[in-house]
Coordinates of C-alpha atoms in Angstrom, one line a residue:
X1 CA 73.0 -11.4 -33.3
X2 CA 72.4 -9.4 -30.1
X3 CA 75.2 -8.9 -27.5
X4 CA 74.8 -7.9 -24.1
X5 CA 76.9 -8.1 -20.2
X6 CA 75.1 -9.2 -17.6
X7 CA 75.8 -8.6 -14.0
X8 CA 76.4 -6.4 -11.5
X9 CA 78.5 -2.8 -12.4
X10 CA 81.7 -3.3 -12.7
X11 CA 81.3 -7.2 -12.6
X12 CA 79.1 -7.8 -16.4
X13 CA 79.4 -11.3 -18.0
X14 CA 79.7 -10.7 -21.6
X15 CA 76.4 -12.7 -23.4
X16 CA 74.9 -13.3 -26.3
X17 CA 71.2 -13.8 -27.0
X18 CA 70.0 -16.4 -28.9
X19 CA 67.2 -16.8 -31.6
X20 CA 65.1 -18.4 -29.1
X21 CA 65.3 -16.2 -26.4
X22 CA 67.7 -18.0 -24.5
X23 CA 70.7 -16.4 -23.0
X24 CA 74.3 -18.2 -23.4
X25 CA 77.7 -17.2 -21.6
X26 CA 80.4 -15.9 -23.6
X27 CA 83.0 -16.1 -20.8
X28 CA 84.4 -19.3 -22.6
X29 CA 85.6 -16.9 -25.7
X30 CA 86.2 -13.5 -24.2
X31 CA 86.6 -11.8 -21.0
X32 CA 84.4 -8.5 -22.4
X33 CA 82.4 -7.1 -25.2
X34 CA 85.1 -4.8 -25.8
X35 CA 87.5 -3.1 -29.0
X36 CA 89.6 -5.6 -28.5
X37 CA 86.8 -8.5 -28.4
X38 CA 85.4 -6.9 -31.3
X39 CA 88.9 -5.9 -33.4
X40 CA 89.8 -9.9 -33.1
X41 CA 86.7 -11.1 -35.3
X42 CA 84.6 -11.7 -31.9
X43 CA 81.3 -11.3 -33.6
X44 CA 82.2 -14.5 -35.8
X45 CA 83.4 -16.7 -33.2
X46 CA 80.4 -16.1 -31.0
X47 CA 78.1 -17.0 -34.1
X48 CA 80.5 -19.8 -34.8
X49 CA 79.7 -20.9 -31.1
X50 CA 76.6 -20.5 -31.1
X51 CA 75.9 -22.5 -34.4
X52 CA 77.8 -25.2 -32.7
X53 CA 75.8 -25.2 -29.8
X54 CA 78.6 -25.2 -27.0
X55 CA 77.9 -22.0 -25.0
X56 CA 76.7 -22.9 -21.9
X57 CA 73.1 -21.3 -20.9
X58 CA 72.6 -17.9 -18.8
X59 CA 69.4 -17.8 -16.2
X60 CA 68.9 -13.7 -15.7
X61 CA 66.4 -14.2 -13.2
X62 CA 66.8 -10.8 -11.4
X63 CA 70.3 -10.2 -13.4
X64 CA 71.4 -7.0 -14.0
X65 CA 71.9 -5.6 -17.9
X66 CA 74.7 -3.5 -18.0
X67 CA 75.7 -1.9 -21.6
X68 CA 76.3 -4.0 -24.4
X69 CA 80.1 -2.5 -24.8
X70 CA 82.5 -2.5 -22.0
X71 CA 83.6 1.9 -21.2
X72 CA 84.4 3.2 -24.8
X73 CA 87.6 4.4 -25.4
X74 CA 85.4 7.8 -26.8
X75 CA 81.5 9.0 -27.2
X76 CA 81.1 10.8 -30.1
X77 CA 77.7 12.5 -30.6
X78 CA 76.2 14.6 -33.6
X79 CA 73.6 17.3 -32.4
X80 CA 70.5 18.8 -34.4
X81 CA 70.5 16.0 -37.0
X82 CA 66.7 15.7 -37.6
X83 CA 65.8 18.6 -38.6
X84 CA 62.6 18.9 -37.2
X85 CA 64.7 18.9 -33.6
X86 CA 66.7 21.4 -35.2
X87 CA 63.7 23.8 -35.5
X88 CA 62.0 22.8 -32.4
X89 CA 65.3 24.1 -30.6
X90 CA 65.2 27.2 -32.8
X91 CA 68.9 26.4 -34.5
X92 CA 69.4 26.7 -37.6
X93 CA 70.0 23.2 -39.8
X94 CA 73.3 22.7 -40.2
X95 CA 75.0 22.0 -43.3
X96 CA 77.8 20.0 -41.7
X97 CA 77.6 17.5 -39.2
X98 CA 77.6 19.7 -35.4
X99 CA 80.1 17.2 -33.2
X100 CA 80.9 17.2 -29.7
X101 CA 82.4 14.2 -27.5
X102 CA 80.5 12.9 -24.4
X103 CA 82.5 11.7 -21.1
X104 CA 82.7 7.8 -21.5
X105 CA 82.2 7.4 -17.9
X106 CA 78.2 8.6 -18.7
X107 CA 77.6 5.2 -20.1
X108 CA 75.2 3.1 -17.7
X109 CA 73.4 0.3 -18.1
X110 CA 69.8 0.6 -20.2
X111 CA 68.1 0.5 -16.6
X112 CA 70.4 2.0 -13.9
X113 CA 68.4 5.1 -12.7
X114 CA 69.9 8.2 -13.9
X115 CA 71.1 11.1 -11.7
X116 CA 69.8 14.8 -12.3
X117 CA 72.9 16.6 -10.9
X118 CA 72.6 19.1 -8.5
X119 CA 71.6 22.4 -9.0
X120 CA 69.8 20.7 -12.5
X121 CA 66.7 22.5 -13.2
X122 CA 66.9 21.5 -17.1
X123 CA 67.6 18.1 -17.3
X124 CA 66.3 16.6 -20.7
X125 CA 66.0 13.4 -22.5
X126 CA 67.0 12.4 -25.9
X127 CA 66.4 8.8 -27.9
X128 CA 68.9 8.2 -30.5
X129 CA 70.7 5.3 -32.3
X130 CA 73.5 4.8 -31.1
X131 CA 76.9 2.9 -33.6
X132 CA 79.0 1.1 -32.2
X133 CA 82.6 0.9 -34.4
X134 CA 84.0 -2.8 -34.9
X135 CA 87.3 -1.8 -37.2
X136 CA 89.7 1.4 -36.9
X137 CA 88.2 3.8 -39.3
X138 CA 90.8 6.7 -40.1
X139 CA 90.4 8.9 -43.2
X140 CA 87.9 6.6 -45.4
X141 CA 87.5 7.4 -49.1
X142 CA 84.0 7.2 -48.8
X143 CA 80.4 7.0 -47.1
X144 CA 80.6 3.7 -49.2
X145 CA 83.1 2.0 -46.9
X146 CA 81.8 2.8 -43.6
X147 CA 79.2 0.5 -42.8
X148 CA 81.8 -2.1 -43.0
X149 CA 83.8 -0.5 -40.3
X150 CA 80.4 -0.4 -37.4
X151 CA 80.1 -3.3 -35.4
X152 CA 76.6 -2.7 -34.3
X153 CA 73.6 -0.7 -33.1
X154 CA 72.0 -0.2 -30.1
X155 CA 69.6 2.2 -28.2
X156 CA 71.2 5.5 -26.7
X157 CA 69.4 8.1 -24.1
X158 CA 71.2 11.4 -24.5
X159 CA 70.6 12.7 -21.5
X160 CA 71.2 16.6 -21.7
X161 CA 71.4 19.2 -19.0
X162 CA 70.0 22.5 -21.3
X163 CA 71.3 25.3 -18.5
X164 CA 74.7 23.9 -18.3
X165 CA 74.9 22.9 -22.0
X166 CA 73.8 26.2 -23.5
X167 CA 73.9 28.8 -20.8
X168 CA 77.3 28.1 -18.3
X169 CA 79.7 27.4 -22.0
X170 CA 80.3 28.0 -25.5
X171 CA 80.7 24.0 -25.5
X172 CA 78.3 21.2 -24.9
X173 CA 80.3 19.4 -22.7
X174 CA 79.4 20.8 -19.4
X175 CA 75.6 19.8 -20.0
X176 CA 76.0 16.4 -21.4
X177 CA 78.7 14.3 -19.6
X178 CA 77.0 14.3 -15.7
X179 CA 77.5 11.1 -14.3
X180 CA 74.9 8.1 -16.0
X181 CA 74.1 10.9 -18.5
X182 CA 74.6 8.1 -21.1
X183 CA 71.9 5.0 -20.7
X184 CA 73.4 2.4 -23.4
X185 CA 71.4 -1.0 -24.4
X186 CA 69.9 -3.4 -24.0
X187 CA 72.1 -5.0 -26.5
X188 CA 74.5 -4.5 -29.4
X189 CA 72.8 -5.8 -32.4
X190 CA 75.0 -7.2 -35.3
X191 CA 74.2 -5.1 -38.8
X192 CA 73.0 -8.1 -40.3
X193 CA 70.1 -8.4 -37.9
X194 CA 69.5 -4.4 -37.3
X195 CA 68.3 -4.4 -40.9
X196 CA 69.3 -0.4 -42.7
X197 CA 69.7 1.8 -39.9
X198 CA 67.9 4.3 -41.8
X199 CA 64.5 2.7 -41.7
X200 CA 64.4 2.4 -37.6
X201 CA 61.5 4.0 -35.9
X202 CA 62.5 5.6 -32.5
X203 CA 60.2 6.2 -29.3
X204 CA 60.3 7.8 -26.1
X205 CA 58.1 8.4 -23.7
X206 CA 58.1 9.6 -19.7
X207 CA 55.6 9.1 -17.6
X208 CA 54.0 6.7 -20.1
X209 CA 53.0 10.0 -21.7
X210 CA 54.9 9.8 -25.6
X211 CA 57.3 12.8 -26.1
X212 CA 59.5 11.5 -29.6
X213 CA 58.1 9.2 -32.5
X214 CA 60.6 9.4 -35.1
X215 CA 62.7 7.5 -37.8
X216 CA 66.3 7.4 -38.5
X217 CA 65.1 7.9 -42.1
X218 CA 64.6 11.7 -41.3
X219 CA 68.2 11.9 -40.1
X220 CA 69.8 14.9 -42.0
X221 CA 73.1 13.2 -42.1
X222 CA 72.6 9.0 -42.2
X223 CA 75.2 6.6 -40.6
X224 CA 77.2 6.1 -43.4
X225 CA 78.0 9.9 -44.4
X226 CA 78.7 10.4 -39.8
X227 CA 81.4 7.7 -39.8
X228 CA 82.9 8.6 -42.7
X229 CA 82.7 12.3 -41.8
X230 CA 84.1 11.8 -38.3
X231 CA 86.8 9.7 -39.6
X232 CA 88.3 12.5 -41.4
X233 CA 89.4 14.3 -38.2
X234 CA 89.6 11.7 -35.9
X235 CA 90.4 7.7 -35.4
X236 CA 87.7 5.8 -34.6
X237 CA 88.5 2.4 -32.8
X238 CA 87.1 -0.5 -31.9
X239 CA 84.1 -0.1 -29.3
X240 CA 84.3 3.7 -29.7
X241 CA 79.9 5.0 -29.7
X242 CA 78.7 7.5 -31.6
X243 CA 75.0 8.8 -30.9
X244 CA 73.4 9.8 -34.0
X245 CA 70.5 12.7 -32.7
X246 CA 67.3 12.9 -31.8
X247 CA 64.1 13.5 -33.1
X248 CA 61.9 16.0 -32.2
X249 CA 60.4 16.1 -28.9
X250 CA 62.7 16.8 -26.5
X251 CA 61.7 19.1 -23.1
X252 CA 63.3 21.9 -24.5
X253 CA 61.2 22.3 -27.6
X254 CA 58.0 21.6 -26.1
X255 CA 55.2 24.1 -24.5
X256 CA 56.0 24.8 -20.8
X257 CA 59.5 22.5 -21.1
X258 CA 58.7 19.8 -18.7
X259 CA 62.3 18.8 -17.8
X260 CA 62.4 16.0 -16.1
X261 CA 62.5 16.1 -11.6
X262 CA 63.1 13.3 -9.2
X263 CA 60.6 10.3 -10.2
X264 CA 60.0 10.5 -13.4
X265 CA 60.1 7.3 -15.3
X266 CA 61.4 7.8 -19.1
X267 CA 61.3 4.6 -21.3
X268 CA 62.7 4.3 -25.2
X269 CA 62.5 1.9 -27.9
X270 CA 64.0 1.4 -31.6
X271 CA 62.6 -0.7 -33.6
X272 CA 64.2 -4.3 -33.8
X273 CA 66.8 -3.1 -31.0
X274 CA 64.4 -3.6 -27.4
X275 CA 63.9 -0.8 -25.0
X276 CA 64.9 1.1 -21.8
X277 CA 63.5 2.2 -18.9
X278 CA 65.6 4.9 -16.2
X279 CA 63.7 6.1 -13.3
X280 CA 65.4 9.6 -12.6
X281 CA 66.7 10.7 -8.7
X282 CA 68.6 13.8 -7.5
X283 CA 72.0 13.2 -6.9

């Protein structure tokens, strides 16, 4: 099943996209795709719905996507997990997953245009998978038991600032939560349809020129061991995001570092989870 809110900013109709293409109204069944939408078994009364045939049809003629989840309570991210990124950047590959949180407020729709903030002269651009949680996970025995806690997947542009995130702190924070630093969708995707979220290929280009071809099967740490990781020093809840790293090919690791200035056009795909596309403007 694929989620997604539909609308203007602030004003999103919660959706769900059928098999066929068409686009059905979940405003019947919830008032958001939210933790609280998804903590209540949400997922299975939409496909109940939908089986039934009662949700009435969506036209997005010239419709707005926003993200697939309403503002997470948190953004959690994990840096240098593909290790070919990790060399690229010249770190070394860590042995433990490297966490820092991201400013919910970043998350934007998969094609609002994306501010570089002033003063930016290193903005970057990262593709990742992002998780989406759909039950509390606190303090799981086991990598086992964590796939049952994620709601979904969808597509996430990490959108870095490299000055401010490794030159102005010792944390990341400064360079990665600038307003619509976090590009999120098109649409939450449902486990069952994702297929193994370590078998997704992952694409980014800008300018139609292709900077990152990956696979999640290269991630250093996979889904299962993050959640479970992260849930050992901190709750996860219900519509909380976690971005899972990025592949190789980011600005910073290439020849010349061609960050990214007023115009450019970045677009991103994962495989079986649809694409984005962000024009970028000074802000």
């Amino acid at each position: 099943m694929k989620l997604l809110r539909i609308g203007p900013a602030g004003e999103e109709v919660p959706a769900a996209l059928g098999d066929d293409g068409r686009v059905f109204a979940l405003t019947g069944l919830t008032t958001d795709i939210d933790g609280a939408f998804l903590s209540s078994s949400g997922i299975d009364r939409v496909r109940d719905a939908l089986a039934t045939g009662t949700l009435p049809e969506l036209d997005l003629s010239g419709l707005r996507v926003g993200a697939p989840v309403a503002r997470p309570g948190k953004v959690v991210c994990i840096g240098l997990n593909y290790r070919d990124h990790a060399e690229e950047t010249g770190a070394a590959v860590p042995v433990r997953p490297v966490v820092f949180m991201k400013d919910p407020a970043t998350v934007v729709g998969p094609c609002d245009g994306v501010l570089i903030p002033r003063g930016s002269t290193k903005t970057d651009w990262e593709v990742e998978l992002a998780v989406v949680i759909g039950r509390e996970a606190r303090y799981l025995d086991s990598p086992h038991q964590a796939l049952a806690h994620v709601a979904g997947f969808a597509i996430s542009n990490d959108v870095s600032e490299r000055e401010f995130q490794l030159e102005y702190s010792g944390q990341w924070d400064l360079g990665k939560s600038c307003e619509t630093f976090n590009p999120l969708g098109p649409w939450l995707v449902t486990p069952d349809e994702a297929g193994d979220p370590q078998a997704l290929g992952l694409r980014l280009t800008v300018n139609g020129e292709t900077r990152q071809d990956g696979n999640t099967k290269n991630m250093i740490f996979d889904v299962a061991h993050i959640v479970w990781y992260l849930s050992q020093y901190m709750v996860l809840n219900p519509g909380d995001v976690i971005n899972t790293g990025t592949p190789a090919g980011v600005a910073l690791g290439l020849p010349g570092t061609p960050y990214l200035r007023a115009g450019d056009t970045v677009e991103l795909a994962i495989d079986g989870l649809g694409t984005q596309r962000q024009t970028f403007s000074n802000a």
